[in-house]
Structure formats: structure tokens, C-alpha cells
Coordinates of N, CA and C in Angstrom, one line a residue:
X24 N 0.8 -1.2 0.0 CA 0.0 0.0 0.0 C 0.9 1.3 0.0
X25 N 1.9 1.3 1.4 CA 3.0 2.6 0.9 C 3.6 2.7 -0.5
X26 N 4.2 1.5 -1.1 CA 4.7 1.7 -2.0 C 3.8 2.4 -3.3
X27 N 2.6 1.8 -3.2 CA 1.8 2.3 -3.9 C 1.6 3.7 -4.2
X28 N 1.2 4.1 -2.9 CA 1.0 5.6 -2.6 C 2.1 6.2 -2.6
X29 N 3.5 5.7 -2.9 CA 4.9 6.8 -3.1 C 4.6 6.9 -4.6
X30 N 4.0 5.5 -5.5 CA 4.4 5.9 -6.6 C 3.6 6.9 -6.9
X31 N 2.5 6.5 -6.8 CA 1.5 7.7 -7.4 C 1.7 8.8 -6.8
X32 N 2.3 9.2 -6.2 CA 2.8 10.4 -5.5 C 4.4 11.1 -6.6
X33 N 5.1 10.0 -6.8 CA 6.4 10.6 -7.3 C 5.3 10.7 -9.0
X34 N 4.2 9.9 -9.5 CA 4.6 10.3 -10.9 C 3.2 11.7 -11.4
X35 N 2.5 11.7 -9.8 CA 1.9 13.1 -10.0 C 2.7 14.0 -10.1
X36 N 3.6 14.3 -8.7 CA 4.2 15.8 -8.4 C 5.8 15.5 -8.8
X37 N 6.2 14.5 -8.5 CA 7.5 14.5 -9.2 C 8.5 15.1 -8.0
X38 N 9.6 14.2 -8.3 CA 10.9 14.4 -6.7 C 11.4 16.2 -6.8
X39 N 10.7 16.4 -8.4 CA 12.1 17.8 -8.1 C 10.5 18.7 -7.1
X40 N 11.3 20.1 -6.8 CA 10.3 21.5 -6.8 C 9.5 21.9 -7.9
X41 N 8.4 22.2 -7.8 CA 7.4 22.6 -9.0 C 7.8 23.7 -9.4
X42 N 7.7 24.2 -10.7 CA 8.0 26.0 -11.1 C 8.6 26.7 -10.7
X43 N 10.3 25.7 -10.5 CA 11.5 26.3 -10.8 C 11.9 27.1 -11.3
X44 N 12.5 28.2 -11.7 CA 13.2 29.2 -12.6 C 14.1 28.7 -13.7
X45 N 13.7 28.8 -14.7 CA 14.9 28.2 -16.3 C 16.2 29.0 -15.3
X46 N 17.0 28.3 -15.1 CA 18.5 29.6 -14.8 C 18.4 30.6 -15.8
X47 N 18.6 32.0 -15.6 CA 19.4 32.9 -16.7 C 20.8 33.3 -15.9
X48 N 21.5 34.1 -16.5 CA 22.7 34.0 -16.3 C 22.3 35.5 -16.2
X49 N 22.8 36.0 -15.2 CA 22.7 37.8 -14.9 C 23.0 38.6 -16.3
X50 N 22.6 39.5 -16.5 CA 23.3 40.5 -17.4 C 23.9 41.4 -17.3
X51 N 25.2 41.2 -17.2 CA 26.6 42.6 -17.2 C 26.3 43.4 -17.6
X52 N 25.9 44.5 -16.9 CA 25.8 45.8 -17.4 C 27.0 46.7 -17.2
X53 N 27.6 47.6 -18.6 CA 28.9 48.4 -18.1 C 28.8 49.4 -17.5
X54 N 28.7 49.8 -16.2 CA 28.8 50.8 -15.1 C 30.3 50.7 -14.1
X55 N 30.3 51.6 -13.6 CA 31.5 52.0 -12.6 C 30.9 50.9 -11.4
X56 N 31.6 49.9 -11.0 CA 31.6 49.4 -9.6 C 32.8 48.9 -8.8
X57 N 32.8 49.0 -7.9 CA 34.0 48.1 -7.2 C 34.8 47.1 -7.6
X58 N 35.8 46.6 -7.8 CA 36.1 45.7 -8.1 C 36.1 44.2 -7.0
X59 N 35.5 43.1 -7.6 CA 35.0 42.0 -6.9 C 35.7 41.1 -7.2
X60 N 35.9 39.9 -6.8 CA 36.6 38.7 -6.8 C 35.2 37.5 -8.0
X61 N 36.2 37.5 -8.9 CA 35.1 36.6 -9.6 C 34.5 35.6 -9.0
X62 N 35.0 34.8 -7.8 CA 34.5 34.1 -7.5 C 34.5 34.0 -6.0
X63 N 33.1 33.3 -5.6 CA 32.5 33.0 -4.5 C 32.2 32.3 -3.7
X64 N 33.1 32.0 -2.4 CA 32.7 30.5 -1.8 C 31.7 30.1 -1.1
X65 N 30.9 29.2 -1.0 CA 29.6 28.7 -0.8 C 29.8 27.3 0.2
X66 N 29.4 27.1 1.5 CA 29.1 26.1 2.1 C 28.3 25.1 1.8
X67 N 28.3 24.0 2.0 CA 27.5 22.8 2.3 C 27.3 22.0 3.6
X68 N 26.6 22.1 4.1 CA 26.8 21.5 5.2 C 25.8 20.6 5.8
X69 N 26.2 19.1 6.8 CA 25.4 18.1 6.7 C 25.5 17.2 8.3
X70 N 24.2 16.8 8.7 CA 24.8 16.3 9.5 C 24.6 14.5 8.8
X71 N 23.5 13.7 10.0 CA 23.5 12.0 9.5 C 22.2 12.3 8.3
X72 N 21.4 13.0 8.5 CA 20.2 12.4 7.9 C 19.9 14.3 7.0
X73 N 20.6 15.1 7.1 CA 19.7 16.6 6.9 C 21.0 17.3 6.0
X74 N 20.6 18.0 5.1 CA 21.9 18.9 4.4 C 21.0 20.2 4.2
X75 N 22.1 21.6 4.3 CA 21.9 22.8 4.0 C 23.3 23.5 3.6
X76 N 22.8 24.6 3.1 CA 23.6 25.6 2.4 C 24.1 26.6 3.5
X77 N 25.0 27.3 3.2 CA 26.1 28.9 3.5 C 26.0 29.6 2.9
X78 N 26.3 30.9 2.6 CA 26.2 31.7 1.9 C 26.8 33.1 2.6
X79 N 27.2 33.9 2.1 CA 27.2 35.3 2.6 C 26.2 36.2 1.7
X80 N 25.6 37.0 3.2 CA 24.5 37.4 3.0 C 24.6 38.6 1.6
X81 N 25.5 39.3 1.8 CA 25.8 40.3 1.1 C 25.3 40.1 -1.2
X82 N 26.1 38.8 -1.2 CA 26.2 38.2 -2.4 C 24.5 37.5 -2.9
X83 N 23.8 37.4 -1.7 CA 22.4 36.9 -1.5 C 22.2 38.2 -2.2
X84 N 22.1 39.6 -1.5 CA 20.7 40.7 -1.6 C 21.6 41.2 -3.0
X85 N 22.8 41.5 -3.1 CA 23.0 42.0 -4.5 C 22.5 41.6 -6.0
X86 N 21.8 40.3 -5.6 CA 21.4 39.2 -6.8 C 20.0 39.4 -6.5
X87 N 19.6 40.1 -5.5 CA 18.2 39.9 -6.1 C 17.6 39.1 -4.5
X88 N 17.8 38.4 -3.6 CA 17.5 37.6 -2.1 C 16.4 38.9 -1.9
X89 N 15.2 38.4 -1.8 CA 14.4 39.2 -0.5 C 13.9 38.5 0.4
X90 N 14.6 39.3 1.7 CA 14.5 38.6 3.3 C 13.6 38.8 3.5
X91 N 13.0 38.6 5.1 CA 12.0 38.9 5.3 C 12.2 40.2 6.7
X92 N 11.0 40.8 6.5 CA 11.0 42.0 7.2 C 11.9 42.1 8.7
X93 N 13.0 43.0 8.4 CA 13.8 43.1 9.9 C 14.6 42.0 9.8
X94 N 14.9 41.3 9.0 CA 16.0 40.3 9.2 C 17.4 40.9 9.5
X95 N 17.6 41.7 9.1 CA 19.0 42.7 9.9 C 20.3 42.6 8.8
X96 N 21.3 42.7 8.9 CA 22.5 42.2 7.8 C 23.6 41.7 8.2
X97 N 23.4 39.9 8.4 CA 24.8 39.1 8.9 C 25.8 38.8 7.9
X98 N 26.9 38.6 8.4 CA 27.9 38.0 6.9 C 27.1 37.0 7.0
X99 N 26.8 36.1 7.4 CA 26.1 34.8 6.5 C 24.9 34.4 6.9
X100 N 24.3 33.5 5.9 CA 22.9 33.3 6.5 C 23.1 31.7 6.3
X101 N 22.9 30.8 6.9 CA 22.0 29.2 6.9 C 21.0 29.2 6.4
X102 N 20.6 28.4 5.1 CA 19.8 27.7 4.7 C 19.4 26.7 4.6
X103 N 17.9 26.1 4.9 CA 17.8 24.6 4.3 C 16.1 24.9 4.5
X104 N 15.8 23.2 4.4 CA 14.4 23.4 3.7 C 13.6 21.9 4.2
X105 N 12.5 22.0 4.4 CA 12.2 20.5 5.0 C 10.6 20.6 6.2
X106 N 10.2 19.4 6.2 CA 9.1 19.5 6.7 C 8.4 20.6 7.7
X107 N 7.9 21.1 8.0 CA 7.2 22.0 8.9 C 7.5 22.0 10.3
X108 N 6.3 20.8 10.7 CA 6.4 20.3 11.9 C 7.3 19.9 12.2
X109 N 8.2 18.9 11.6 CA 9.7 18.9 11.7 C 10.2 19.9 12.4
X110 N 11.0 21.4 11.7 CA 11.4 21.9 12.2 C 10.5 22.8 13.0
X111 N 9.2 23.1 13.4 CA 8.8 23.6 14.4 C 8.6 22.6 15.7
X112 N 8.9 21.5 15.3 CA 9.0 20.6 17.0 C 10.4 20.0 17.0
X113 N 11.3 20.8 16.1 CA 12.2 20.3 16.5 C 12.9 18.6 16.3
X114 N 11.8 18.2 15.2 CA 11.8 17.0 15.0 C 10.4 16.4 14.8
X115 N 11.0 14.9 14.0 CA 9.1 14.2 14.4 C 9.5 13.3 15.2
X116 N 8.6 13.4 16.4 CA 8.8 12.6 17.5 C 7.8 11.5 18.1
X117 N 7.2 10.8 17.1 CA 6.0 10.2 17.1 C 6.5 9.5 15.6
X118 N 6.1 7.5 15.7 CA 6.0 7.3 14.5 C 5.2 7.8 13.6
X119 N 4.0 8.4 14.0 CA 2.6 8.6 13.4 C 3.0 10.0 12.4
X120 N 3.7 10.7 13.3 CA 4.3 12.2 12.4 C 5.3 11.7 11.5
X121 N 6.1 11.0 11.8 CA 7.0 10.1 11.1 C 6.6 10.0 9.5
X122 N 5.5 9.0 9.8 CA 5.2 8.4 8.7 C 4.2 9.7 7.4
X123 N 3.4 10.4 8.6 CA 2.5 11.5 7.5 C 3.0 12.2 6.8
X124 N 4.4 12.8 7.6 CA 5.7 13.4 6.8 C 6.0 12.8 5.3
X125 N 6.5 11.7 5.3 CA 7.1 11.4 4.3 C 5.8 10.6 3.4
X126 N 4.5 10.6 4.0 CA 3.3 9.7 2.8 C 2.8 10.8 2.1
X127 N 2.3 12.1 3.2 CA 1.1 12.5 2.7 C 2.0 14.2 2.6
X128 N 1.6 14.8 1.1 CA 2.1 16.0 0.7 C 1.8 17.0 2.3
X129 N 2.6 17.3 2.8 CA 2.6 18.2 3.9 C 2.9 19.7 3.9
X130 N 2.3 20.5 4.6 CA 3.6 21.9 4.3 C 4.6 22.3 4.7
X131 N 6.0 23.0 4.3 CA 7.0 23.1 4.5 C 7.5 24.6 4.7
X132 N 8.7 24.1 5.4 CA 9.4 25.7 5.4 C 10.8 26.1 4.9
X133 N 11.4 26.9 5.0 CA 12.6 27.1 4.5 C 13.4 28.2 5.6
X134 N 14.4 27.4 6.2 CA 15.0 28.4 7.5 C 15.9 29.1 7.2
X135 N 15.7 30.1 7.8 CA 17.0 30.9 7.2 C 17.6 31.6 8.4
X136 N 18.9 31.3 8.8 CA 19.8 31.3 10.2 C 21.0 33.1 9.6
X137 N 20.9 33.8 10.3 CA 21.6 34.5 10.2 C 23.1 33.9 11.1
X138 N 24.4 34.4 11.0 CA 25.7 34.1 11.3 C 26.5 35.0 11.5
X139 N 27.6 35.4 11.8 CA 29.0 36.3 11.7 C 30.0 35.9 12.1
X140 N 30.3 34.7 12.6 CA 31.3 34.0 12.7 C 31.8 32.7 11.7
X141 N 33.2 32.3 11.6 CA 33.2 31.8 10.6 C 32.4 30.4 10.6
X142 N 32.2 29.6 9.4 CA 30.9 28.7 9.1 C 31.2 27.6 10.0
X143 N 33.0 26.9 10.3 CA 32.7 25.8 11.2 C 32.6 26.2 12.6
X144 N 33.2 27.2 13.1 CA 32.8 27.8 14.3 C 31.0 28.2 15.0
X145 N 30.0 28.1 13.4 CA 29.2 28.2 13.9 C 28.6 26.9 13.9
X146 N 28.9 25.8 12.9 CA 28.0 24.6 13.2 C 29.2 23.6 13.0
X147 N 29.8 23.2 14.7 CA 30.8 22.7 14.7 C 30.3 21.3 14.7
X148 N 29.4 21.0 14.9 CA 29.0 19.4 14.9 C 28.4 18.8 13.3
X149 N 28.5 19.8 12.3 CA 27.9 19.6 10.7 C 29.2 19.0 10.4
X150 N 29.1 18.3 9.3 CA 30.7 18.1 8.0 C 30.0 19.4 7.4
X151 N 31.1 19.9 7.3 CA 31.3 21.1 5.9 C 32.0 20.9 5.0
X152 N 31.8 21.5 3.6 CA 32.3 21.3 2.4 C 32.0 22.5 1.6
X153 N 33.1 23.3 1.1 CA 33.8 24.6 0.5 C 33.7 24.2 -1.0
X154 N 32.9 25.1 -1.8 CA 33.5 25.3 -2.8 C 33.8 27.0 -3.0
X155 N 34.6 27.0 -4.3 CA 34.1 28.4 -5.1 C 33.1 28.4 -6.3
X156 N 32.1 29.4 -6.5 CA 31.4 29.6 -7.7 C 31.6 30.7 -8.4
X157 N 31.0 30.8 -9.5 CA 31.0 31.9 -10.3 C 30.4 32.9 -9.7
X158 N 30.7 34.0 -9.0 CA 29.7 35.5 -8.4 C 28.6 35.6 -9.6
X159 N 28.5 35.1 -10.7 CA 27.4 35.5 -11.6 C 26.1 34.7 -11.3
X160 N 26.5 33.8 -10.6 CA 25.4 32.4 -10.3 C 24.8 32.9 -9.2
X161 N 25.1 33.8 -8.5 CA 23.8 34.7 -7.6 C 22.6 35.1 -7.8
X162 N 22.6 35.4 -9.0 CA 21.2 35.9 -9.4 C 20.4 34.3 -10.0
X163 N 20.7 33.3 -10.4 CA 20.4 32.1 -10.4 C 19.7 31.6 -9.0
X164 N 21.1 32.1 -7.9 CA 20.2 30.9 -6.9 C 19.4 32.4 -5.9
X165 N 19.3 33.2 -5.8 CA 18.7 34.0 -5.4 C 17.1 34.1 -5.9
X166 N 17.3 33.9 -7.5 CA 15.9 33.3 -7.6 C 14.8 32.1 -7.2
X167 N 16.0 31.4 -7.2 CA 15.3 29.5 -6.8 C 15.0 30.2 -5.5
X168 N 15.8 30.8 -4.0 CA 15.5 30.8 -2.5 C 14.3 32.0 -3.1
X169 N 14.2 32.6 -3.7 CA 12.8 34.0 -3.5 C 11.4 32.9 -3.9
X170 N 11.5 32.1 -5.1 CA 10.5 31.3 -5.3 C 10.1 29.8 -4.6
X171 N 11.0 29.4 -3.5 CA 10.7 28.8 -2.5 C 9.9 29.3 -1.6
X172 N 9.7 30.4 -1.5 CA 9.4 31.5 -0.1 C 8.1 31.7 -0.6
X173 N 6.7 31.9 0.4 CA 5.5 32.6 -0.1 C 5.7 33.6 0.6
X174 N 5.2 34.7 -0.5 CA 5.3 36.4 -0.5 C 4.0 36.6 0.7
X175 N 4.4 37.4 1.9 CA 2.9 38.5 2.1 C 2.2 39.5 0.9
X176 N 1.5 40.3 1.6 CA 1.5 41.5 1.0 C 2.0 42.2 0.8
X177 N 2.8 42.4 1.4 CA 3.9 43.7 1.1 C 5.2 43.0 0.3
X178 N 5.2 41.9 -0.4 CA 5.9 41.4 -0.8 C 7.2 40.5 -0.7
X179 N 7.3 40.4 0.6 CA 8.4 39.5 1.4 C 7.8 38.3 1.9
X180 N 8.9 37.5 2.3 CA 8.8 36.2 2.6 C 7.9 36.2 3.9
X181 N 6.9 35.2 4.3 CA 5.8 35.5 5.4 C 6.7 34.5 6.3
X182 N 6.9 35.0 7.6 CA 7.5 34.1 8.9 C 6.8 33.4 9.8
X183 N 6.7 32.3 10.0 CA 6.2 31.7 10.5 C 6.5 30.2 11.3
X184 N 7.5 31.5 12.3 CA 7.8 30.6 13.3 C 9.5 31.0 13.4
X185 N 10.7 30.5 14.9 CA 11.8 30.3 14.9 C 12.6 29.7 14.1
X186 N 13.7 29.7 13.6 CA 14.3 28.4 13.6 C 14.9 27.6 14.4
X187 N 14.9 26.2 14.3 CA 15.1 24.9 15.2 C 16.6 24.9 15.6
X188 N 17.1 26.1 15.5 CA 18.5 27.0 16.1 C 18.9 27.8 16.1
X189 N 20.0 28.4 16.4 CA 20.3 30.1 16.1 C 19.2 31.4 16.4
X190 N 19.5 32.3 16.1 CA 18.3 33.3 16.3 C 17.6 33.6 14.7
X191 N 17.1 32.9 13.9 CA 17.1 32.7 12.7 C 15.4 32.9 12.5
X192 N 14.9 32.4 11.4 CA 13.4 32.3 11.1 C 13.1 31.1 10.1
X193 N 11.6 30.8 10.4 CA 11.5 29.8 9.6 C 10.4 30.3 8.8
X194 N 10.5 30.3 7.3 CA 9.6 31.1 6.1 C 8.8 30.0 5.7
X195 N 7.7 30.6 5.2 CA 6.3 29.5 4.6 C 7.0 29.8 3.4
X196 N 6.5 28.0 3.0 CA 7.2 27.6 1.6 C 5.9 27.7 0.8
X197 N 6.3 28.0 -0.3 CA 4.8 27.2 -1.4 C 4.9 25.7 -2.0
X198 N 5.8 25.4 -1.5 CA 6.1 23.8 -1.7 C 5.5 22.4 -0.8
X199 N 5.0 21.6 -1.4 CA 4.7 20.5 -0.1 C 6.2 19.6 -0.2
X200 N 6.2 19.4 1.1 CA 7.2 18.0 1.7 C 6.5 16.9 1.5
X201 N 7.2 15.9 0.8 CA 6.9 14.3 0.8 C 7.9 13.4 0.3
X202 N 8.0 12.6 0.9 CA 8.9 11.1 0.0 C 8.5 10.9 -1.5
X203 N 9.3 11.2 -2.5 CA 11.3 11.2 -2.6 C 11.5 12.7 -2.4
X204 N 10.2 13.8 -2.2 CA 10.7 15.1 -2.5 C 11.1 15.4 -1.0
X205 N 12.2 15.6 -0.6 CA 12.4 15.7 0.8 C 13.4 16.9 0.9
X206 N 14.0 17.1 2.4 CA 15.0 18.3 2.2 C 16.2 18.5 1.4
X207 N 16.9 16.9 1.1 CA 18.0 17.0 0.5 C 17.9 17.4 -1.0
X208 N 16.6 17.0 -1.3 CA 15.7 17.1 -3.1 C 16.1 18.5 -3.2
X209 N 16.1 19.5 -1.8 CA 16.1 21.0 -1.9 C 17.3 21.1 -2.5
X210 N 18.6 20.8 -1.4 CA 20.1 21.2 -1.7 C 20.4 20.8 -2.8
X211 N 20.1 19.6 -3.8 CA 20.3 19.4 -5.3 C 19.8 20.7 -5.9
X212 N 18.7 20.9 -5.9 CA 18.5 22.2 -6.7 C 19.4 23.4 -6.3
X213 N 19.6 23.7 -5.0 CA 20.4 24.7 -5.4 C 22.0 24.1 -5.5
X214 N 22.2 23.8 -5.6 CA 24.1 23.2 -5.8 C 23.6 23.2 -7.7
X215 N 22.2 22.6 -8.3 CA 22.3 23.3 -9.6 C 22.1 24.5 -10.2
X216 N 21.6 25.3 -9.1 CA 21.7 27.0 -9.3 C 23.1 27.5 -9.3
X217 N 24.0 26.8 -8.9 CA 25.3 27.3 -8.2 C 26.5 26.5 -9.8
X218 N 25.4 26.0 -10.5 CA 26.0 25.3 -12.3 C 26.4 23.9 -11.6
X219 N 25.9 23.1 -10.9 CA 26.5 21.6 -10.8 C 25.7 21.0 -11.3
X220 N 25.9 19.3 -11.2 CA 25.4 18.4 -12.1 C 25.0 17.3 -11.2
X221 N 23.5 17.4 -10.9 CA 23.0 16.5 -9.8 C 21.8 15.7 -10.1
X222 N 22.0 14.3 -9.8 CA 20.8 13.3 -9.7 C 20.4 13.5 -8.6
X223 N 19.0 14.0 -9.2 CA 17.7 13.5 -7.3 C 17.8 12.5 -6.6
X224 N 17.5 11.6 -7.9 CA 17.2 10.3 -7.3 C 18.3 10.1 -6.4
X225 N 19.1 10.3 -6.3 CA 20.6 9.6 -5.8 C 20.9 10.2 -4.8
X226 N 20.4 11.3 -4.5 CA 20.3 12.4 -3.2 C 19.5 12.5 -2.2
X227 N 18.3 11.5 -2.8 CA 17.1 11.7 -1.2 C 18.1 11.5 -0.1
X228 N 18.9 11.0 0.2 CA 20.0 10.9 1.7 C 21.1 11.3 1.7
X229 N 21.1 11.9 2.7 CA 22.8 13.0 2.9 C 23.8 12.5 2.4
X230 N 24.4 11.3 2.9 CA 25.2 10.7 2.3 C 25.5 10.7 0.6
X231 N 24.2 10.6 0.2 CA 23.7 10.0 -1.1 C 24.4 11.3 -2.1
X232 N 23.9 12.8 -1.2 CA 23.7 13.6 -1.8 C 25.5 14.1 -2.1
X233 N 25.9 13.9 -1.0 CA 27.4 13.9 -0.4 C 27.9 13.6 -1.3
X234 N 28.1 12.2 -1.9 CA 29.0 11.5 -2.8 C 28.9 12.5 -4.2
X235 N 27.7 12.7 -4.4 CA 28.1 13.9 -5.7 C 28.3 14.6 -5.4
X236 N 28.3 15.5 -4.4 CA 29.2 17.1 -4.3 C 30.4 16.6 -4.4
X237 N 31.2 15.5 -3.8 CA 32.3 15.6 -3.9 C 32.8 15.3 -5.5
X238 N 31.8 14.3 -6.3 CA 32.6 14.4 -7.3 C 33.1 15.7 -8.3
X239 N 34.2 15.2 -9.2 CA 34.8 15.7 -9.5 C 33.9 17.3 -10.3
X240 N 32.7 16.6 -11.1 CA 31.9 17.6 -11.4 C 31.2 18.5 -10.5
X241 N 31.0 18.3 -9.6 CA 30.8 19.3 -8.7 C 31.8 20.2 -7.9
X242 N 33.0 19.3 -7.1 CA 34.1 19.6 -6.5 C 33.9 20.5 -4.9
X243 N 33.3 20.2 -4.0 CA 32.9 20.5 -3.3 C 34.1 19.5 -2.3
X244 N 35.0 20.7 -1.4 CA 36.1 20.4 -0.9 C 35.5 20.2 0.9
X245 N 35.9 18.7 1.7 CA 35.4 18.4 2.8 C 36.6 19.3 3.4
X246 N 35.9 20.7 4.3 CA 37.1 20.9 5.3 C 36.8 20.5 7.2
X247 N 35.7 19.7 7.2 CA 35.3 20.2 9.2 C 34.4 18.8 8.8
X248 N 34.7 17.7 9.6 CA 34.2 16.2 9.4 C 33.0 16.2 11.0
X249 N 33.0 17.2 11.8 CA 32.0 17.3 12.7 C 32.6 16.6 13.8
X250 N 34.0 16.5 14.2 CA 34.0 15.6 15.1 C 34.7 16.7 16.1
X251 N 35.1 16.2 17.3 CA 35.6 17.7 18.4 C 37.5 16.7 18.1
X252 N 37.7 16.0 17.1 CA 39.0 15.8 17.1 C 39.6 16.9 15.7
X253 N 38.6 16.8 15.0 CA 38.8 18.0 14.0 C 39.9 19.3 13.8
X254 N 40.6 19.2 13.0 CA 41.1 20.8 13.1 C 41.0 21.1 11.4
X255 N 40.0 22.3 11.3 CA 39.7 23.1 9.8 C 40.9 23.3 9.3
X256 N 40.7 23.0 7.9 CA 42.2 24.1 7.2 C 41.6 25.4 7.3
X257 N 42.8 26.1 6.9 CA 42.4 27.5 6.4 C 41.0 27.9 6.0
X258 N 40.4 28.8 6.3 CA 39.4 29.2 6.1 C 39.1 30.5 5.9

């Protein structure tokens, strides 16, 4: 009967996000600006079962990111994405939530953690993984995180609720959470906003999702393995 009910579930709505953005690639306009570093490093970060993104905030709003009201301006913000109740209880703590989570289309959120210290110092118990991207791929994934988010009225992302750490928020998605489409289904999309080359299928689990960042097509460099014997390279 479950199996049943996944398939008919994966060949209605399908593992990816609904009404993604085609990528476009920003348009260079020739004006006087600062000069910038072509490229941009971007976190990954995971524990056993959950993956999210890093970012500096800065590279977020110049591409186009709208926060939501009073979010303030940290060097970096935490991202990820994943069942509701989940992260409003902090977990599902009941097989019963367990199971509705992953059968029945549910609603979801997308947290967004402000930071200012550096990224393993703030989530010393995650594995992290460094890459560089193209600074032009901002406006790519700044679109995918704005069209994850449902708008208020006034145009910003609607809050609804803490995050399940940090002093952060947790945003209403227009997305439902369900098995295969889960949180990791998220971080494939954006590691393809950021130009990589990712199977879903092969990513519903951290690990899963792990082995492709590392490969060579993606290149996502392991520096903080989450253990307290750990010491970061350079960062």
C-alpha cells in the first residue's frame, strides 16, 4: 500500500520542486563598480540524515534575495528546507508524524539562520564542504530561494515561526514536503543554481547527496568532518 501511494505520488508531483526558474545567467551591465573577486565560496553543510547551504549574506541581496521583514544584515545566513512540523517541533517525535511526513504532501518551510562568525565555528558538529562559484550564479540561486518562499502583502517572505536553532526564522514555503521530495531534493536544486550536475534520485540521503558534491563535477572540498578531534584548514 505505501509503495503504492509513493508511486502515485512521485509520478503526480515528481521528486524535483514545482515552477523552478529556467537559470538565466545575470546581465553585465557596463557601469563603474567596485572591483570584486570573480568568485564566490559557498558552504555545504550536513549532519547524519539533513543537508543545508552557507552563503554570505551580502552576495544573497545584490542578486536579487528578499528577506523577510527586519532580518537585519549578517555576513552569512543558513539555509535549508524541509518539513514543517519537523522543524517547528524540532523533530518528528511520534512514529505517526514520522510516517505522514514522508506519505502525505505536507507543508514546508525554509530556514533561514543568520551568522558572523566563521561557518565551522558556527556549526561545529555539521561536516562542511567549500567550494568556489561563479559571483554570476547569484542571481540564479537567489531566484530559486525567493521562489521557494510565499510572498505577504507587502511582498516578502511570510514568517512563520523560529528556527530549530540560532536566532534565525523559519519562512512558509509554497512547496509540499513528501517522500522522494524531501529536504535533500532542496540542496540538489540549489548546488544546480550554483552550475553543478545533480541526480535527485541519488540524493534523497545526505550521504547520497554527499558523494556527488564531492565528485569531481561538482568539486565541493570536505574541510570540518563534525568531530571535536577535527582541526579546519584555512578558512
Amino acid at each position: 500500500m505505501a509503495l503504492a501511494l509513493i508511486a502515485a505520488i512521485s509520478s503526480s508531483c515528481g521528486i524535483r520542486l514545482p515552477n523552478v526558474p529556467t537559470p538565466i545567467l545575470q546581465v553585465k551591465v557596463r557601469v563603474p563598480i567596485p572591483k570584486q573577486d570573480p568568485d564566490v565560496l559557498v558552504w555545504l553543510i550536513s549532519d547524519e540524515f539533513h543537508t543545508g547551504m552557507v552563503f554570505q549574506y551580502d552576495w544573497l541581496i545584490e542578486n536579487g534575495f528578499i528577506p523577510p521583514v527586519g532580518f537585519g544584515n549578517p555576513k552569512y545566513v543558513t539555509l535549508s528546507w524541509g518539513n514543517r512540523t519537523a522543524y517547528v517541533e524540532k523533530g518528528l517525535h511520534s512514529p505517526t508524524k514520522f510516517l505522514r511526513a514522508l506519505f502525505i504532501p505536507s507543508p514546508s518551510v525554509m530556514e533561514l539562520i543568520p551568522a558572523n562568525w566563521n561557518v565551522v565555528e558556527v556549526c561545529p558538529h555539521q561536516r562542511v564542504w567549500r567550494k568556489l562559484v561563479p559571483r554570476e550564479r547569484g542571481h540564479n540561486l537567489a531566484s530559486f530561494l525567493n521562489d521557494c518562499s510565499t510572498p505577504g502583502a507587502n511582498g516578502r517572505p511570510i514568517i512563520c515561526g523560529t528556527s530549530s536553532w540560532g536566532d534565525g526564522v523559519l519562512l512558509e514555503s509554497r512547496h509540499s514536503y513528501f517522500l522522494p521530495r524531501v529536504c535533500n531534493v532542496w540542496t540538489v536544486h540549489v548546488i544546480e543554481a550554483l552550475g553543478g550536475e545533480m541526480h535527485p534520485w541519488l540524493a534523497i540521503t545526505a550521504n547520497g547527496l554527499i558523494r556527488q558534491a564531492e565528485k569531481p563535477r561538482n568539486n565541493f572540498e570536505k574541510i570540518w568532518d563534525g568531530s571535536k578531534e577535527s582541526i579546519p584548514i584555512n578558512r
